[in-house]
XYZ file of C-alpha atoms in Angstrom:
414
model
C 0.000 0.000 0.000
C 1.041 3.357 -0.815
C 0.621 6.563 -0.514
C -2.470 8.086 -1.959
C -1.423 10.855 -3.992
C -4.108 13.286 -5.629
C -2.605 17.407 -7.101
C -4.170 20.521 -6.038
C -5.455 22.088 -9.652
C -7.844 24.388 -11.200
C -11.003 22.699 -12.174
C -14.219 23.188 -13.446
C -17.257 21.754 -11.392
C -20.988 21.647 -12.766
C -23.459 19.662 -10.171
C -25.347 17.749 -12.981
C -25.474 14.549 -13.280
C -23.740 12.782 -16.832
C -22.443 9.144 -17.200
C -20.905 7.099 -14.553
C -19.268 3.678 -14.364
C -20.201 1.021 -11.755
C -17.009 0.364 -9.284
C -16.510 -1.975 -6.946
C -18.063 -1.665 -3.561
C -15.650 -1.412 -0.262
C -18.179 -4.165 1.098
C -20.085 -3.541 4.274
C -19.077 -1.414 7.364
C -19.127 -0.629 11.164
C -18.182 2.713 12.431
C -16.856 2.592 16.379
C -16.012 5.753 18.571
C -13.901 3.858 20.608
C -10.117 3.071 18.509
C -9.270 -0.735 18.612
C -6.739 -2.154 20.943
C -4.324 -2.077 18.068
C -0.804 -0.738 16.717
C -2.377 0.081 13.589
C -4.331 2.326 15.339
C -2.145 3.601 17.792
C -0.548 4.618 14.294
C -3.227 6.290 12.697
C -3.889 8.559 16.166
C 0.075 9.497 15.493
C -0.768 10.197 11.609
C -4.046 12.394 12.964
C -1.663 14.597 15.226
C 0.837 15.096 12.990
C -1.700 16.568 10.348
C -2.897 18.606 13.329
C 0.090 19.896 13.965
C 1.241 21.193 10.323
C 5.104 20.939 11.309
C 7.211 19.880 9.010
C 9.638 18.967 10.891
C 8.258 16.951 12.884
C 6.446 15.555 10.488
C 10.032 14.710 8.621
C 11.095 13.602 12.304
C 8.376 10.886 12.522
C 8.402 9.755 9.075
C 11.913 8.947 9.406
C 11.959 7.190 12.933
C 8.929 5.113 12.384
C 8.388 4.504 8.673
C 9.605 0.959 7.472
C 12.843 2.153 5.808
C 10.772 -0.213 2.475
C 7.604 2.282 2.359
C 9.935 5.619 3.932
C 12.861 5.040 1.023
C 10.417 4.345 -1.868
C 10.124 8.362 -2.411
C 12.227 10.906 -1.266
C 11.166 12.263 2.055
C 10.671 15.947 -0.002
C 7.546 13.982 -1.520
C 6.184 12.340 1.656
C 5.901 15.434 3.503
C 4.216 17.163 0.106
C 1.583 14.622 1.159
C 1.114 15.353 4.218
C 1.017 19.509 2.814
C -1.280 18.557 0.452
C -3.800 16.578 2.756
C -3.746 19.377 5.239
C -3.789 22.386 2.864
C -6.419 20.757 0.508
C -9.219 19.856 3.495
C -7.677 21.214 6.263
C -6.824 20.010 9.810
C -8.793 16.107 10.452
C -11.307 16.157 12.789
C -11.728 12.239 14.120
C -14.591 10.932 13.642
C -13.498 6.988 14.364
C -12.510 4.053 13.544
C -14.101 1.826 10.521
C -14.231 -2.399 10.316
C -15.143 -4.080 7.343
C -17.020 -7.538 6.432
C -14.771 -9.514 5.866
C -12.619 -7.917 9.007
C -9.645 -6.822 7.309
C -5.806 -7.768 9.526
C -5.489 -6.285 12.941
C -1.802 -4.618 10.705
C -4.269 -2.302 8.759
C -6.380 0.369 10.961
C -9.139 2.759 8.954
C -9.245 6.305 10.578
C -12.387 8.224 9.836
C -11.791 11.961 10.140
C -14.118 14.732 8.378
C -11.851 18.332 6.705
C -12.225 21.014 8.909
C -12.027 22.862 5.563
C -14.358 21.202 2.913
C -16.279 19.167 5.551
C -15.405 16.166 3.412
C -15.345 12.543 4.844
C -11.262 10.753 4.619
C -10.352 7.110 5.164
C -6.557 7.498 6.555
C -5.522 3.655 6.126
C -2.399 2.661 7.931
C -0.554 -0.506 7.560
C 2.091 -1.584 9.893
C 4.486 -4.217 10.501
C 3.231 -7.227 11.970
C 5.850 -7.509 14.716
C 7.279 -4.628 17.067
C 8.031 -1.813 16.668
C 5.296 -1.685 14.111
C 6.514 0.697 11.767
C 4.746 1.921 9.357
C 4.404 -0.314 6.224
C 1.738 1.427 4.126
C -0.519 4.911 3.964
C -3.223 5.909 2.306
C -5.738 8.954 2.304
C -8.739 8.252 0.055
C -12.391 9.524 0.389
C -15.105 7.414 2.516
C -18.527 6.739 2.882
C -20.047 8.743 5.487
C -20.272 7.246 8.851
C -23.558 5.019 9.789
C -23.894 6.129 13.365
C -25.089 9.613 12.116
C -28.496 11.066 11.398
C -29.495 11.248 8.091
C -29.072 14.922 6.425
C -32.471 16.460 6.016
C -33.654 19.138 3.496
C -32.648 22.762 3.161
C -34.502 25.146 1.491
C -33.195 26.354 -1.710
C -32.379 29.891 -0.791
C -30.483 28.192 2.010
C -28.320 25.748 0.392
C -27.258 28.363 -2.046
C -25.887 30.461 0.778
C -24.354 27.654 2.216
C -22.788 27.050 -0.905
C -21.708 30.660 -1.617
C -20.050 30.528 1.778
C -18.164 26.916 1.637
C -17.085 28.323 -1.344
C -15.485 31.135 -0.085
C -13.881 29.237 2.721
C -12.188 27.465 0.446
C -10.987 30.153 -1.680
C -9.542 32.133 1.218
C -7.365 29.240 1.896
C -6.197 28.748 -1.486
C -7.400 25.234 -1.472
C -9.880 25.680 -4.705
C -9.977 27.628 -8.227
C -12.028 27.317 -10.743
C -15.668 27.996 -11.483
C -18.866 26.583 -9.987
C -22.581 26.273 -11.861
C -24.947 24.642 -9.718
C -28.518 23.875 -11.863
C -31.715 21.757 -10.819
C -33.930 21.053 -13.808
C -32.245 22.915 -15.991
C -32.416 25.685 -13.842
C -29.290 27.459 -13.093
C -29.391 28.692 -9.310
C -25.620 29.356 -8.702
C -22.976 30.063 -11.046
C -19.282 31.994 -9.831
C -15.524 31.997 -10.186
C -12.939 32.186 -8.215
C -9.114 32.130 -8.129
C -6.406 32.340 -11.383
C -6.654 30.997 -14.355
C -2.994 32.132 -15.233
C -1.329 32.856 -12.213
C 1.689 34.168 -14.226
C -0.348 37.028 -15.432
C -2.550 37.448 -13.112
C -5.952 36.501 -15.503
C -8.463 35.463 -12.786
C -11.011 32.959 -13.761
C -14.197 33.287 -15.422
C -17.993 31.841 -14.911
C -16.760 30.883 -19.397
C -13.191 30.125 -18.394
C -12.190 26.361 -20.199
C -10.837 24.400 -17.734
C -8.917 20.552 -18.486
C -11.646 17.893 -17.725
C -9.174 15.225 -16.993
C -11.177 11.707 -17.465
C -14.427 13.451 -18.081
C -13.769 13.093 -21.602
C -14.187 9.293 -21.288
C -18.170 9.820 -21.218
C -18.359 11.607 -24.505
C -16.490 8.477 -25.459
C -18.946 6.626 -23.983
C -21.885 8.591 -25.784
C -20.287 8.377 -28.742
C -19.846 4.576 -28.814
C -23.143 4.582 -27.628
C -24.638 6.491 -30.178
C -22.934 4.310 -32.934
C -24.679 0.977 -31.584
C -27.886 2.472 -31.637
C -27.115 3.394 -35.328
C -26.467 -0.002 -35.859
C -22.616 0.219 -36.613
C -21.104 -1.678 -33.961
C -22.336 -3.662 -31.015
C -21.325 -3.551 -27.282
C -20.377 -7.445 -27.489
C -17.947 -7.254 -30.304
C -14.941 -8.108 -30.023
C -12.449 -5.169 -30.928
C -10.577 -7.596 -33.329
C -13.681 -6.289 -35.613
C -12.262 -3.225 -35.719
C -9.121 -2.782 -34.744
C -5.732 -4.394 -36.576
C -2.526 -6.439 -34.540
C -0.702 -3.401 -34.493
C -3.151 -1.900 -31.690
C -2.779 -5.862 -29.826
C -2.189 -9.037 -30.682
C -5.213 -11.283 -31.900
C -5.022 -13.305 -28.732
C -5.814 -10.582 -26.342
C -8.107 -8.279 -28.849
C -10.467 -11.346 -29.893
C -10.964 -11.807 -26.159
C -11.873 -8.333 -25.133
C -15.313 -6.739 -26.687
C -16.367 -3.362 -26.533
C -18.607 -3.780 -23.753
C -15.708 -4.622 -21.636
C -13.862 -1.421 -22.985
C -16.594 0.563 -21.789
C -16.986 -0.729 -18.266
C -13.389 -1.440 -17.285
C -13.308 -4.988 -16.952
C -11.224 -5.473 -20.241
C -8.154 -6.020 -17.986
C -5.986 -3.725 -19.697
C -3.959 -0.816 -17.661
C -3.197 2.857 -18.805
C -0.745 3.817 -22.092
C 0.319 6.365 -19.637
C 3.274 4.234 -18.770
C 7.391 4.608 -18.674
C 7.314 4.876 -22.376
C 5.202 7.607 -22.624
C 6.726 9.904 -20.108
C 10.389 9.153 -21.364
C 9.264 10.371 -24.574
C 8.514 13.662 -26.320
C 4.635 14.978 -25.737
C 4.870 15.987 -29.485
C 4.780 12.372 -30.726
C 1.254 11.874 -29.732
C -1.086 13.384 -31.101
C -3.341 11.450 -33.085
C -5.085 8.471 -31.944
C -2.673 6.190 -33.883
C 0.311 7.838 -32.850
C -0.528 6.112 -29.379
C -0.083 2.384 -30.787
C 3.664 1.902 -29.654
C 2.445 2.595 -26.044
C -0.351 -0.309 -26.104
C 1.004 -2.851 -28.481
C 2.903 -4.406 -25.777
C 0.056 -4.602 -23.382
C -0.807 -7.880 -21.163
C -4.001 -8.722 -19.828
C -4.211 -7.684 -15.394
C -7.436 -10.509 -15.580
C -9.410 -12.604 -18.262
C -11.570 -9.628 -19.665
C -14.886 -9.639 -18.184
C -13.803 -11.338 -14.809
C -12.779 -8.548 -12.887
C -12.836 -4.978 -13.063
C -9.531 -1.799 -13.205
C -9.733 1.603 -13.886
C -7.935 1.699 -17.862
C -6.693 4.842 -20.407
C -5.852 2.260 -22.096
C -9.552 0.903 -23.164
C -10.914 4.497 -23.482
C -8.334 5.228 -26.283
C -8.771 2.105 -27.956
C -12.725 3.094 -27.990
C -11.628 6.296 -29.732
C -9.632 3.986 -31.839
C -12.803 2.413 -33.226
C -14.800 5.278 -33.591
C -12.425 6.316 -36.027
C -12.242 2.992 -37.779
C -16.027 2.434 -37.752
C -17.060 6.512 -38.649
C -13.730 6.692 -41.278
C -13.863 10.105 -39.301
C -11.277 11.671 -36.137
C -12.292 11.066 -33.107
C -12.523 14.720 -32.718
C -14.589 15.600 -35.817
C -16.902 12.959 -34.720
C -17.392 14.125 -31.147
C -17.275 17.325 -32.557
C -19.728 16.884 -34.699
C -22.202 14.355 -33.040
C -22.140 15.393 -29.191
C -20.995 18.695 -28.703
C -22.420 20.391 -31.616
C -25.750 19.376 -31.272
C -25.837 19.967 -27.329
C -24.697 23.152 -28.129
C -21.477 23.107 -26.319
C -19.805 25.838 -28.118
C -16.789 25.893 -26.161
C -15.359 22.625 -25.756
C -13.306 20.523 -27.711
C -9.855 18.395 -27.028
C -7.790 21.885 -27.631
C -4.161 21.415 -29.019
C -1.897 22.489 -25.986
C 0.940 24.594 -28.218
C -1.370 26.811 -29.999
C -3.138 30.344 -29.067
C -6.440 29.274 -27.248
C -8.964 32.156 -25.841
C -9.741 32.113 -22.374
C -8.253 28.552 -21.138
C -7.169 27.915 -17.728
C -3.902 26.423 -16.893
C -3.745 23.484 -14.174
C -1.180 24.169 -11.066
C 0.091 22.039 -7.985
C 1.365 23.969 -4.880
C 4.594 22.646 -3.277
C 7.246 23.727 -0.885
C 10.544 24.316 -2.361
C 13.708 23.595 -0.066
C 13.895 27.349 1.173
C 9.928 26.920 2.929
C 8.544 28.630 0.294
C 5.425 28.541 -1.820
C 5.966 27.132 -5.283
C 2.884 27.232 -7.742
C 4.212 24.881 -10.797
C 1.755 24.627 -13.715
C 1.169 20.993 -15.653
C 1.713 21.925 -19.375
C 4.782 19.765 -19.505
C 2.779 17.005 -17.082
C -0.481 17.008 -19.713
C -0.497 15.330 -23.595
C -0.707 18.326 -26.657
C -3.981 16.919 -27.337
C -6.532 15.233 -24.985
C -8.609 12.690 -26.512
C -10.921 9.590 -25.987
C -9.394 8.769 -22.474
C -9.337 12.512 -21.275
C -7.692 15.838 -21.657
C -10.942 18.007 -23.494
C -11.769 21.351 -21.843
C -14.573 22.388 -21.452
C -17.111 25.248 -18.920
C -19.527 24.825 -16.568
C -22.156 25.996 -18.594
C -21.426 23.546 -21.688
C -21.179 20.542 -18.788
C -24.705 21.716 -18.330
C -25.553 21.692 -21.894
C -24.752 18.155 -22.354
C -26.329 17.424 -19.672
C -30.032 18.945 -20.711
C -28.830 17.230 -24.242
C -28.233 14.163 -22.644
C -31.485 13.869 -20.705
C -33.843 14.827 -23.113
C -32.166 12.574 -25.990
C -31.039 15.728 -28.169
């Protein structure tokens, strides 16, 4: 187990609701007030304080005394105490909640710590793993999201006029400490009732975001993939349980993994297949890859993680080879044909997978905040981090209100 590692970076966020993949379920849970009679815990009470606390040093003090040297060498300790920074900056000092047991009970090594952000009031899992034997180091850490706790009341309804304040104000929390920028529409049938920015969009310049500021979607292109494969089944020109062999030649994969996978299994990320995003890819120039096809020397040599359809990972990989067969099936780019087919008529006028090295109007850039050596701030943008052109897998910009857009579109089968 690692560390969970997640960058602070300007985003745009629409409350509407578009596709969404089924994943795996954490199983059924307990939540206890009381911590268990356990190093693991005793551990994640130690994690808790030092988050608290905010002191790098001492932080850097504990890490190195009572970190397996396995899980404390694996990084440089520069990069361990970034995520501690980033944990505390992004949600703000953890206020314990308890402690979490699953069914099945999971070893009496691993202890889950449930703690809500003072900042964005957001529930955390801290997961610690230790050493089976004394003095229990620390083996493995992880900071993820979690389900809310059982032993709670159920939230009841605001009025409208209230949530929106509420919103206005968490909002404004979190832009005072630095920990969000981008721009916020919030809609309910089609209705917008909250719209803002907030923050830079170029912090070099000093160009602040606007409410029509495009912001990098990340994987949120994947579901105008998924339309788009979507709408081509419907039109009769491919079906979800083809195999990809149908469409795509052995230079993508050999025969024995591509008759095996089908498209269905591209879509829901049980094909088996990881991400192209691999040691290849980041050891080479970002101006190789910029077609779909220019991609095929980073998944030729892929191997299968599980039989397709027997289990289920997360994959780049299967989203690109989706954009792969739109173009094979549609003799069209994938980016005429979501151009053409999804965002045109949804109306989304201001979206599209936006090559990275030329002039684009009113684009944010993406940043993560670190410490540099001296103790000081350092605000380093992605460009050199991102592709020059996002595609089936992710990488589009887009705004709020064109998010909305496809959304209406979406819902009323435009």
């Amino acid at each position: 187990m690692t560390w969970f590692r997640a960058w602070m970076f300007s985003g745009a966020f629409a409350a509407v609701c578009g596709l969404a993949y089924a994943q795996p379920s954490a199983g059924p849970y307990t939540d206890m007030t009381t911590p268990p009679a356990t190093p693991a815990a005793k551990r994640a009470l130690e994690i808790i304080e030092l988050l608290e606390a905010g002191d790098p040093a001492k932080t850097k003090a504990y890490i190195e005394a009572n970190f397996h040297p396995s899980f404390r060498d694996a990084m440089p300790i520069q990069e361990h105490l970034g995520a501690f920074e980033h944990v505390r900056q992004t949600h703000g000092k953890p206020l314990l909640h308890g402690f979490r047991t699953y069914d099945p009970p999971r070893p009496d090594t691993e202890a889950v710590a449930i703690v809500r952000g003072e900042l964005t009031e957001a529930w955390r899992g801290i997961t610690v793993e230790v050493e089976a034997e004394p003095p229990h180091r620390i083996a493995g850490l992880s900071f993820s999201p979690a389900r809310p706790p059982k032993d709670l009341p159920a939230p009841g309804k605001i009025p409208r006029e209230q949530f929106v304040t509420e919103l206005g104000q968490y909002l404004d929390r979190l832009t005072r400490s630095d920990a969000f920028s981008g721009t916020v529409l919030l809609a309910k049938d089609g209705e917008v009732i909250h719209r803002s920015a907030h923050r830079m969009a170029c912090r070099s310049f000093d160009v602040p975001n606007k409410p029509d500021t495009k912001f990098n979607l990340g994987s949120m292109n994947k579901m105008f993939t998924a339309v788009a494969v979507a709408q081509l089944a419907e039109r009769g020109k491919l079906s979800f349980a083809d195999p990809i062999s149908k469409f795509l030649s052995s230079d993508w994969l050999p025969r024995e993994i591509s008759d095996r996978i089908t498209v269905e299994h591209l879509l829901t990320h049980t094909s088996g297949l990881g991400s192209y995003f691999n040691e290849k890819f980041f050891n080479s120039s970002r101006e190789l890859f910029r077609t779909i096809n220019d991609y095929k020397p980073l998944v030729a040599d892929s191997t299968l993680q599980f039989e397709p359809g027997t289990g289920w990972a997360y994959s780049n990989t299967g989203f690109l080879l989706l954009g792969a067969i739109i173009e094979v099936v549609t003799g069209q780019t994938y980016f005429e044909y979501v151009r053409e087919n999804i965002y045109k008529p949804a109306g989304m006028v201001s979206s599209d997978s936006f090559p990275m090295d030329e002039a684009i109007p009113n684009l944010a850039l993406g940043y993560s905040k670190e410490r540099g050596d001296d103790g000081r701030t350092i605000w380093k943008n992605n460009i050199f981090k991102h592709v020059v052109q996002g595609g089936p897998a992710g990488g589009g910009y887009s705004t709020v209100d064109d998010l909305l857009r496809f959304d209406q579109a979406l819902r009323s089968g435009k």
